[in-house]
């Protein structure tokens, strides 16, 4: 918990009209408290007129510009939260969201309670949850995920032919549309939609969920943090790899993708008394 926040970085929803009013309200409150405001350059493109009305807003173009930032405030939904996690990666800046999206599972403030919720955040009334990450090694390249790593068939009609091994033990050899490997934070996203379980945000584990497997007995697997997963393309066509929703590479036939956990790369902030179990009950059921 932090009660000495003097610098706040703000990220907003991709649609400027969605976050304009919330941004104005947030800036007024932060300015009143004498808190310095930083924004990535893209925010100037979306909200230049609003930001120009504030005394001084600093651009944060790179991670070094975030030195001394005590809070990352997200005005948006889960997609904006994910961008904030990437921005604050390895800096352990708590990320707290105001829900302006459709679900906003990872956000902690309702849009109609922005002033009250932001005041509580600035007073340190929140709990930080370091987020377990994933590292995916493909050849000599390593990718890092906050939410999930997905191997899929992409847009083609063919299924993937995949073998999944954990610590050298082959669990499945199956035709499927793909496999989702999710962190506890990511277990509420694509993994959940694929039939995987919801993991508690502090659980030290990750979940492996197959998408539309052509086998009745296949079930999701919750793996220990030290377990190493290998996803092998056993088919004769390329598969695709997405990391946190971004298509970053392909898996040619015979390729092995190795996935393991990494320490908490970023930090989720929830108001005291809030929890993701509340969000699951209220927003997803």
Short mmCIF file of C-alpha atoms in Angstrom, two decimals:
data_model
loop_
_atom_site.label_atom_id
_atom_site.label_comp_id
_atom_site.label_asym_id
_atom_site.label_seq_id
_atom_site.Cartn_x
_atom_site.Cartn_y
_atom_site.Cartn_z
CA UNK A 1 0.00 0.00 0.00
CA UNK A 2 1.31 3.46 -0.94
CA UNK A 3 0.12 6.69 0.65
CA UNK A 4 2.82 8.99 -0.73
CA UNK A 5 1.80 9.12 -4.37
CA UNK A 6 3.12 12.27 -6.01
CA UNK A 7 3.24 11.22 -9.68
CA UNK A 8 0.54 9.40 -11.66
CA UNK A 9 0.65 8.12 -15.24
CA UNK A 10 -2.70 7.87 -17.08
CA UNK A 11 -3.74 5.61 -19.96
CA UNK A 12 -7.16 5.85 -21.58
CA UNK A 13 -9.52 3.79 -23.71
CA UNK A 14 -8.67 3.53 -27.41
CA UNK A 15 -11.84 5.44 -28.33
CA UNK A 16 -11.28 9.05 -27.17
CA UNK A 17 -14.99 9.68 -26.69
CA UNK A 18 -15.28 6.87 -24.14
CA UNK A 19 -12.75 8.33 -21.69
CA UNK A 20 -12.98 12.10 -22.28
CA UNK A 21 -15.29 12.91 -19.37
CA UNK A 22 -13.48 10.55 -16.98
CA UNK A 23 -10.13 12.07 -17.97
CA UNK A 24 -11.35 15.59 -17.25
CA UNK A 25 -12.68 14.54 -13.85
CA UNK A 26 -9.48 12.67 -12.98
CA UNK A 27 -7.22 15.55 -14.04
CA UNK A 28 -9.22 18.00 -11.92
CA UNK A 29 -8.86 15.83 -8.85
CA UNK A 30 -5.15 15.17 -9.40
CA UNK A 31 -4.43 18.85 -10.03
CA UNK A 32 -6.31 19.83 -6.90
CA UNK A 33 -4.06 17.54 -4.89
CA UNK A 34 -0.89 18.83 -6.54
CA UNK A 35 -0.06 15.46 -8.09
CA UNK A 36 2.08 15.45 -11.23
CA UNK A 37 0.46 13.83 -14.26
CA UNK A 38 2.25 11.89 -17.00
CA UNK A 39 0.80 10.37 -20.17
CA UNK A 40 2.24 8.37 -23.08
CA UNK A 41 2.52 10.35 -26.34
CA UNK A 42 -0.52 8.56 -27.81
CA UNK A 43 -2.72 10.23 -25.20
CA UNK A 44 -1.86 13.64 -26.62
CA UNK A 45 -3.13 12.46 -29.99
CA UNK A 46 -6.43 11.41 -28.43
CA UNK A 47 -6.93 14.11 -25.79
CA UNK A 48 -4.65 17.01 -26.65
CA UNK A 49 -7.29 19.67 -25.96
CA UNK A 50 -8.16 18.27 -22.54
CA UNK A 51 -4.54 17.77 -21.49
CA UNK A 52 -3.57 21.26 -22.65
CA UNK A 53 -6.06 22.74 -20.17
CA UNK A 54 -4.08 21.32 -17.23
CA UNK A 55 -1.15 23.27 -15.85
CA UNK A 56 1.55 20.81 -16.84
CA UNK A 57 1.25 17.26 -18.14
CA UNK A 58 4.51 15.43 -18.88
CA UNK A 59 4.93 13.00 -21.77
CA UNK A 60 6.23 9.56 -20.81
CA UNK A 61 7.71 8.19 -24.01
CA UNK A 62 9.92 5.53 -22.41
CA UNK A 63 10.12 3.61 -19.15
CA UNK A 64 12.83 5.85 -17.68
CA UNK A 65 10.30 8.68 -17.78
CA UNK A 66 8.22 6.79 -15.20
CA UNK A 67 10.77 7.12 -12.40
CA UNK A 68 8.99 8.10 -9.21
CA UNK A 69 5.50 7.25 -10.51
CA UNK A 70 3.43 5.78 -7.68
CA UNK A 71 0.31 4.79 -9.61
CA UNK A 72 -0.80 3.98 -13.15
CA UNK A 73 -4.43 5.04 -13.59
CA UNK A 74 -6.35 3.31 -16.38
CA UNK A 75 -9.51 4.87 -17.78
CA UNK A 76 -10.86 2.05 -19.91
CA UNK A 77 -11.38 -1.69 -19.90
CA UNK A 78 -9.29 -4.83 -19.84
CA UNK A 79 -7.55 -4.01 -23.12
CA UNK A 80 -6.35 -0.70 -21.69
CA UNK A 81 -5.32 -2.47 -18.50
CA UNK A 82 -3.18 -4.81 -20.57
CA UNK A 83 -1.48 -1.86 -22.27
CA UNK A 84 -0.79 -0.41 -18.84
CA UNK A 85 0.77 -3.66 -17.65
CA UNK A 86 3.10 -3.58 -20.66
CA UNK A 87 4.00 0.08 -20.02
CA UNK A 88 4.86 -0.57 -16.37
CA UNK A 89 6.53 -3.95 -16.90
CA UNK A 90 9.38 -4.59 -14.44
CA UNK A 91 8.76 -1.26 -12.67
CA UNK A 92 6.31 -2.62 -10.08
CA UNK A 93 4.07 0.40 -10.46
CA UNK A 94 0.57 -0.51 -9.25
CA UNK A 95 -2.01 -0.39 -12.04
CA UNK A 96 -5.58 0.52 -11.08
CA UNK A 97 -8.48 0.84 -13.48
CA UNK A 98 -11.74 2.75 -13.80
CA UNK A 99 -14.16 0.54 -15.70
CA UNK A 100 -15.17 2.18 -18.96
CA UNK A 101 -15.15 -1.06 -20.96
CA UNK A 102 -17.69 -3.80 -21.56
CA UNK A 103 -16.49 -6.08 -18.74
CA UNK A 104 -13.50 -4.46 -17.08
CA UNK A 105 -12.71 -7.59 -15.10
CA UNK A 106 -9.35 -6.26 -13.90
CA UNK A 107 -10.54 -2.73 -13.09
CA UNK A 108 -11.44 -1.71 -9.55
CA UNK A 109 -13.50 1.53 -9.79
CA UNK A 110 -16.97 1.89 -11.26
CA UNK A 111 -17.34 4.78 -13.68
CA UNK A 112 -20.02 6.40 -11.50
CA UNK A 113 -17.73 6.28 -8.46
CA UNK A 114 -14.62 7.74 -10.06
CA UNK A 115 -14.02 10.63 -7.66
CA UNK A 116 -14.51 8.52 -4.54
CA UNK A 117 -12.47 5.63 -5.88
CA UNK A 118 -9.58 7.77 -7.11
CA UNK A 119 -9.46 9.58 -3.77
CA UNK A 120 -9.14 6.23 -2.03
CA UNK A 121 -6.37 5.15 -4.38
CA UNK A 122 -4.42 8.36 -3.77
CA UNK A 123 -4.82 7.84 -0.02
CA UNK A 124 -3.24 4.41 -0.33
CA UNK A 125 -6.43 2.42 0.27
CA UNK A 126 -5.54 -0.39 -2.10
CA UNK A 127 -3.83 -3.76 -2.16
CA UNK A 128 -1.12 -4.63 -4.67
CA UNK A 129 -1.03 -8.02 -6.37
CA UNK A 130 2.23 -8.83 -8.19
CA UNK A 131 1.23 -10.61 -11.39
CA UNK A 132 2.84 -13.85 -12.46
CA UNK A 133 4.05 -13.68 -16.06
CA UNK A 134 4.93 -16.13 -18.80
CA UNK A 135 8.06 -16.45 -20.88
CA UNK A 136 7.73 -18.15 -24.28
CA UNK A 137 10.87 -19.32 -26.06
CA UNK A 138 10.67 -19.95 -29.80
CA UNK A 139 14.06 -20.71 -31.31
CA UNK A 140 16.41 -17.94 -30.16
CA UNK A 141 13.55 -15.49 -29.50
CA UNK A 142 11.87 -15.04 -26.12
CA UNK A 143 8.49 -13.38 -25.66
CA UNK A 144 6.88 -12.21 -22.43
CA UNK A 145 3.20 -12.31 -21.59
CA UNK A 146 1.11 -10.82 -18.82
CA UNK A 147 -2.16 -12.49 -19.85
CA UNK A 148 -1.61 -15.43 -22.17
CA UNK A 149 0.29 -17.16 -24.92
CA UNK A 150 -1.90 -18.70 -27.62
CA UNK A 151 -1.01 -21.16 -30.37
CA UNK A 152 -3.81 -21.36 -32.92
CA UNK A 153 -4.84 -22.23 -36.46
CA UNK A 154 -5.39 -18.56 -37.22
CA UNK A 155 -7.98 -17.78 -39.87
CA UNK A 156 -7.60 -20.98 -41.82
CA UNK A 157 -10.17 -23.76 -41.77
CA UNK A 158 -7.70 -26.54 -40.81
CA UNK A 159 -7.22 -27.58 -37.22
CA UNK A 160 -3.85 -27.57 -35.49
CA UNK A 161 -2.12 -30.84 -34.74
CA UNK A 162 -0.38 -30.29 -31.42
CA UNK A 163 1.51 -32.30 -28.84
CA UNK A 164 1.68 -30.87 -25.32
CA UNK A 165 4.33 -32.03 -22.88
CA UNK A 166 5.04 -30.91 -19.33
CA UNK A 167 8.49 -31.58 -17.94
CA UNK A 168 9.07 -34.05 -20.76
CA UNK A 169 5.84 -36.00 -20.18
CA UNK A 170 3.46 -35.94 -23.16
CA UNK A 171 -0.05 -35.16 -21.92
CA UNK A 172 -1.94 -34.69 -25.17
CA UNK A 173 -1.51 -35.29 -28.87
CA UNK A 174 -4.61 -33.79 -30.35
CA UNK A 175 -6.27 -31.98 -33.22
CA UNK A 176 -7.70 -28.67 -32.02
CA UNK A 177 -8.25 -25.04 -32.93
CA UNK A 178 -5.49 -24.05 -30.53
CA UNK A 179 -4.16 -23.94 -27.00
CA UNK A 180 -4.32 -21.06 -24.53
CA UNK A 181 -1.67 -20.81 -21.81
CA UNK A 182 -2.88 -18.27 -19.27
CA UNK A 183 -1.54 -16.58 -16.16
CA UNK A 184 -3.82 -16.08 -13.13
CA UNK A 185 -4.69 -12.62 -14.48
CA UNK A 186 -5.18 -14.05 -17.97
CA UNK A 187 -7.31 -16.94 -16.72
CA UNK A 188 -10.31 -14.58 -16.83
CA UNK A 189 -9.88 -13.90 -20.56
CA UNK A 190 -9.47 -16.26 -23.56
CA UNK A 191 -8.62 -19.19 -21.30
CA UNK A 192 -11.93 -18.89 -19.46
CA UNK A 193 -13.80 -18.64 -22.77
CA UNK A 194 -12.08 -21.86 -23.86
CA UNK A 195 -13.40 -23.67 -20.80
CA UNK A 196 -10.48 -23.16 -18.44
CA UNK A 197 -10.82 -22.44 -14.72
CA UNK A 198 -10.60 -19.04 -13.07
CA UNK A 199 -7.40 -18.86 -11.02
CA UNK A 200 -7.14 -16.67 -7.95
CA UNK A 201 -4.99 -13.64 -8.70
CA UNK A 202 -2.38 -14.69 -6.12
CA UNK A 203 -2.22 -18.36 -7.16
CA UNK A 204 1.31 -19.38 -8.10
CA UNK A 205 0.37 -21.43 -11.17
CA UNK A 206 -0.70 -21.21 -14.79
CA UNK A 207 -3.47 -22.83 -16.77
CA UNK A 208 -3.40 -24.72 -20.09
CA UNK A 209 -6.70 -24.84 -22.00
CA UNK A 210 -7.29 -26.41 -25.41
CA UNK A 211 -9.64 -24.69 -27.85
CA UNK A 212 -12.20 -27.03 -29.47
CA UNK A 213 -10.14 -30.23 -29.05
CA UNK A 214 -11.17 -33.19 -31.21
CA UNK A 215 -11.08 -35.52 -28.20
CA UNK A 216 -13.63 -36.03 -25.46
CA UNK A 217 -11.21 -36.73 -22.61
CA UNK A 218 -9.10 -33.57 -22.91
CA UNK A 219 -9.39 -31.24 -19.92
CA UNK A 220 -7.68 -28.00 -18.82
CA UNK A 221 -4.51 -28.42 -16.77
CA UNK A 222 -3.31 -26.20 -13.93
CA UNK A 223 0.49 -26.35 -13.93
CA UNK A 224 2.91 -25.53 -11.12
CA UNK A 225 5.11 -22.44 -11.58
CA UNK A 226 8.27 -24.50 -12.10
CA UNK A 227 6.65 -26.74 -14.75
CA UNK A 228 7.91 -26.26 -18.31
CA UNK A 229 5.34 -26.68 -21.07
CA UNK A 230 6.32 -27.59 -24.61
CA UNK A 231 3.84 -27.06 -27.44
CA UNK A 232 4.93 -28.94 -30.56
CA UNK A 233 3.43 -28.43 -33.99
CA UNK A 234 3.03 -32.03 -35.17
CA UNK A 235 1.05 -31.10 -38.28
CA UNK A 236 2.15 -30.27 -41.81
CA UNK A 237 1.08 -26.59 -41.85
CA UNK A 238 2.09 -23.53 -39.85
CA UNK A 239 0.39 -22.58 -36.60
CA UNK A 240 0.35 -19.05 -35.20
CA UNK A 241 1.52 -17.63 -31.88
CA UNK A 242 -0.22 -14.71 -30.19
CA UNK A 243 1.19 -13.07 -27.06
CA UNK A 244 -1.28 -10.95 -25.07
CA UNK A 245 -3.49 -10.74 -28.14
CA UNK A 246 -0.74 -9.72 -30.58
CA UNK A 247 0.24 -12.09 -33.39
CA UNK A 248 4.03 -12.21 -33.11
CA UNK A 249 5.24 -15.37 -34.83
CA UNK A 250 4.45 -18.67 -36.53
CA UNK A 251 5.22 -22.25 -35.58
CA UNK A 252 6.26 -24.20 -38.70
CA UNK A 253 5.79 -27.97 -38.66
CA UNK A 254 8.03 -29.62 -36.08
CA UNK A 255 8.62 -26.40 -34.15
CA UNK A 256 8.75 -26.53 -30.34
CA UNK A 257 7.50 -23.62 -28.24
CA UNK A 258 8.69 -23.69 -24.60
CA UNK A 259 6.68 -21.83 -22.00
CA UNK A 260 7.41 -21.26 -18.34
CA UNK A 261 6.50 -18.71 -15.70
CA UNK A 262 8.45 -15.58 -14.89
CA UNK A 263 8.32 -13.56 -11.66
CA UNK A 264 5.75 -10.80 -11.21
CA UNK A 265 6.51 -8.31 -13.97
CA UNK A 266 3.81 -5.84 -13.05
CA UNK A 267 1.32 -5.17 -10.28
CA UNK A 268 -2.48 -4.99 -10.14
CA UNK A 269 -4.05 -2.61 -7.62
CA UNK A 270 -7.51 -3.27 -6.19
CA UNK A 271 -9.29 -1.06 -3.70
CA UNK A 272 -9.43 -2.48 -0.20
CA UNK A 273 -12.47 -4.74 0.09
CA UNK A 274 -12.52 -5.41 -3.66
CA UNK A 275 -11.51 -8.72 -5.24
CA UNK A 276 -11.60 -10.47 -8.59
CA UNK A 277 -14.04 -12.96 -7.11
CA UNK A 278 -16.50 -10.08 -6.74
CA UNK A 279 -15.85 -9.20 -10.38
CA UNK A 280 -16.39 -12.77 -11.50
CA UNK A 281 -19.74 -12.91 -9.71
CA UNK A 282 -20.94 -9.47 -10.76
CA UNK A 283 -19.53 -9.13 -14.30
CA UNK A 284 -19.18 -12.58 -15.80
CA UNK A 285 -22.09 -14.62 -14.41
#
